[in-house]
Coordinates of C-alpha atoms in Angstrom, one line a residue:
X1 CA -4.4 2.7 37.7
X2 CA -3.6 5.5 35.2
X3 CA -7.0 6.6 34.7
X4 CA -7.1 5.4 31.2
X5 CA -9.4 2.6 30.0
X6 CA -7.9 -0.9 29.7
X7 CA -6.3 -1.3 26.3
X8 CA -5.8 2.5 25.9
X9 CA -2.5 2.7 27.6
X10 CA 0.8 3.6 25.6
X11 CA 1.7 0.3 25.0
X12 CA -1.7 -1.3 24.1
X13 CA -1.8 -4.7 22.4
X14 CA -4.3 -6.4 20.0
X15 CA -6.1 -5.1 17.2
X16 CA -7.5 -2.1 19.0
X17 CA -3.9 -0.9 20.1
X18 CA -2.4 -1.5 16.7
X19 CA -5.0 0.4 14.9
X20 CA -4.7 3.3 17.4
X21 CA -1.0 3.3 16.9
X22 CA -1.4 3.2 13.1
X23 CA -3.8 6.3 13.4
X24 CA -1.4 8.1 15.6
X25 CA 1.4 7.7 13.0
X26 CA -0.9 8.7 10.1
X27 CA -1.9 11.9 11.9
X28 CA 1.8 12.7 12.8
X29 CA 2.9 12.1 9.2
X30 CA 0.1 14.3 7.7
X31 CA 0.9 17.3 10.0
X32 CA 4.7 16.7 10.2
X33 CA 5.8 15.4 6.8
X34 CA 8.6 17.3 5.1
X35 CA 6.4 17.7 1.9
X36 CA 3.9 19.8 3.8
X37 CA 6.4 22.2 5.4
X38 CA 7.7 20.0 8.5
X39 CA 11.3 19.8 9.7
X40 CA 13.1 16.6 8.6
X41 CA 14.8 16.1 11.7
X42 CA 11.8 16.6 13.9
X43 CA 9.9 14.3 11.6
X44 CA 12.3 11.4 11.5
X45 CA 12.6 11.7 15.6
X46 CA 8.8 11.7 15.9
X47 CA 8.5 8.6 13.7
X48 CA 11.3 6.8 15.7
X49 CA 9.4 7.6 18.9
X50 CA 5.9 6.5 17.6
X51 CA 7.3 3.3 16.1
X52 CA 9.0 2.3 19.5
X53 CA 6.0 2.9 21.4
X54 CA 4.6 -0.7 21.5
X55 CA 5.3 -4.3 20.7
X56 CA 6.1 -4.8 17.0
X57 CA 8.0 -1.6 17.0
X58 CA 6.8 -0.6 13.7
X59 CA 3.1 -0.2 13.3
X60 CA 1.7 -1.9 10.2
X61 CA 5.0 -3.4 9.5
X62 CA 6.6 -6.6 10.7
X63 CA 9.1 -6.5 13.5
X64 CA 12.8 -6.7 12.6
X65 CA 13.2 -10.3 13.8
X66 CA 10.2 -11.6 12.3
X67 CA 10.7 -15.0 10.7
X68 CA 8.7 -14.1 7.6
X69 CA 11.3 -11.7 6.7
X70 CA 13.8 -14.5 6.0
X71 CA 11.7 -16.6 3.5
X72 CA 12.3 -15.8 -0.5
X73 CA 9.6 -13.8 -2.0
X74 CA 7.7 -16.1 -4.4
X75 CA 5.7 -14.8 -7.6
X76 CA 2.2 -15.9 -7.8
X77 CA 0.7 -16.3 -11.3
X78 CA -2.6 -14.0 -11.7
X79 CA -5.8 -16.0 -11.9
X80 CA -7.0 -17.6 -15.1
X81 CA -9.6 -14.8 -15.6
X82 CA -7.1 -12.1 -15.7
X83 CA -4.8 -14.0 -17.9
X84 CA -7.7 -14.6 -20.4
X85 CA -8.7 -11.0 -20.2
X86 CA -5.1 -9.8 -20.9
X87 CA -4.9 -12.1 -23.9
X88 CA -8.2 -11.0 -25.3
X89 CA -7.1 -7.3 -24.9
X90 CA -3.8 -8.1 -26.7
X91 CA -5.6 -9.8 -29.4
X92 CA -8.1 -7.0 -29.9
X93 CA -5.4 -4.3 -29.9
X94 CA -3.4 -6.3 -32.5
X95 CA -6.7 -6.8 -34.7
X96 CA -7.3 -3.1 -34.5
X97 CA -3.7 -2.3 -35.4
X98 CA -3.9 -4.5 -38.6
X99 CA -7.3 -3.3 -39.7
X100 CA -7.1 -0.7 -42.5
X101 CA -8.4 2.8 -42.0
X102 CA -12.1 3.6 -42.9
X103 CA -12.1 3.4 -46.8
X104 CA -12.7 6.8 -48.3
X105 CA -15.9 7.1 -50.1
X106 CA -15.9 7.6 -53.7
X107 CA -18.8 8.8 -55.5

């Protein structure tokens, strides 16, 4: 026993372990990112160390040998309601563009 509760060791698996790894990466990025004054080499080395810390190698991202990465990307059309809404907005914009400006009042 290492004195840590089960599932909290460095190579923790499951949803709780993945959540903890993601949290650790986010905290590291917020404090060491070059945009907030961190060193670039230390940032890259720290990310590599954190990503190699458990199964899946990269928290929140699929592993390099994941078969899902070999399939082609297929675009999915938006739902009918989104297409109808876009069409209505386009038609309204066209109608407003063709509409004459408010006529001047002549007395």
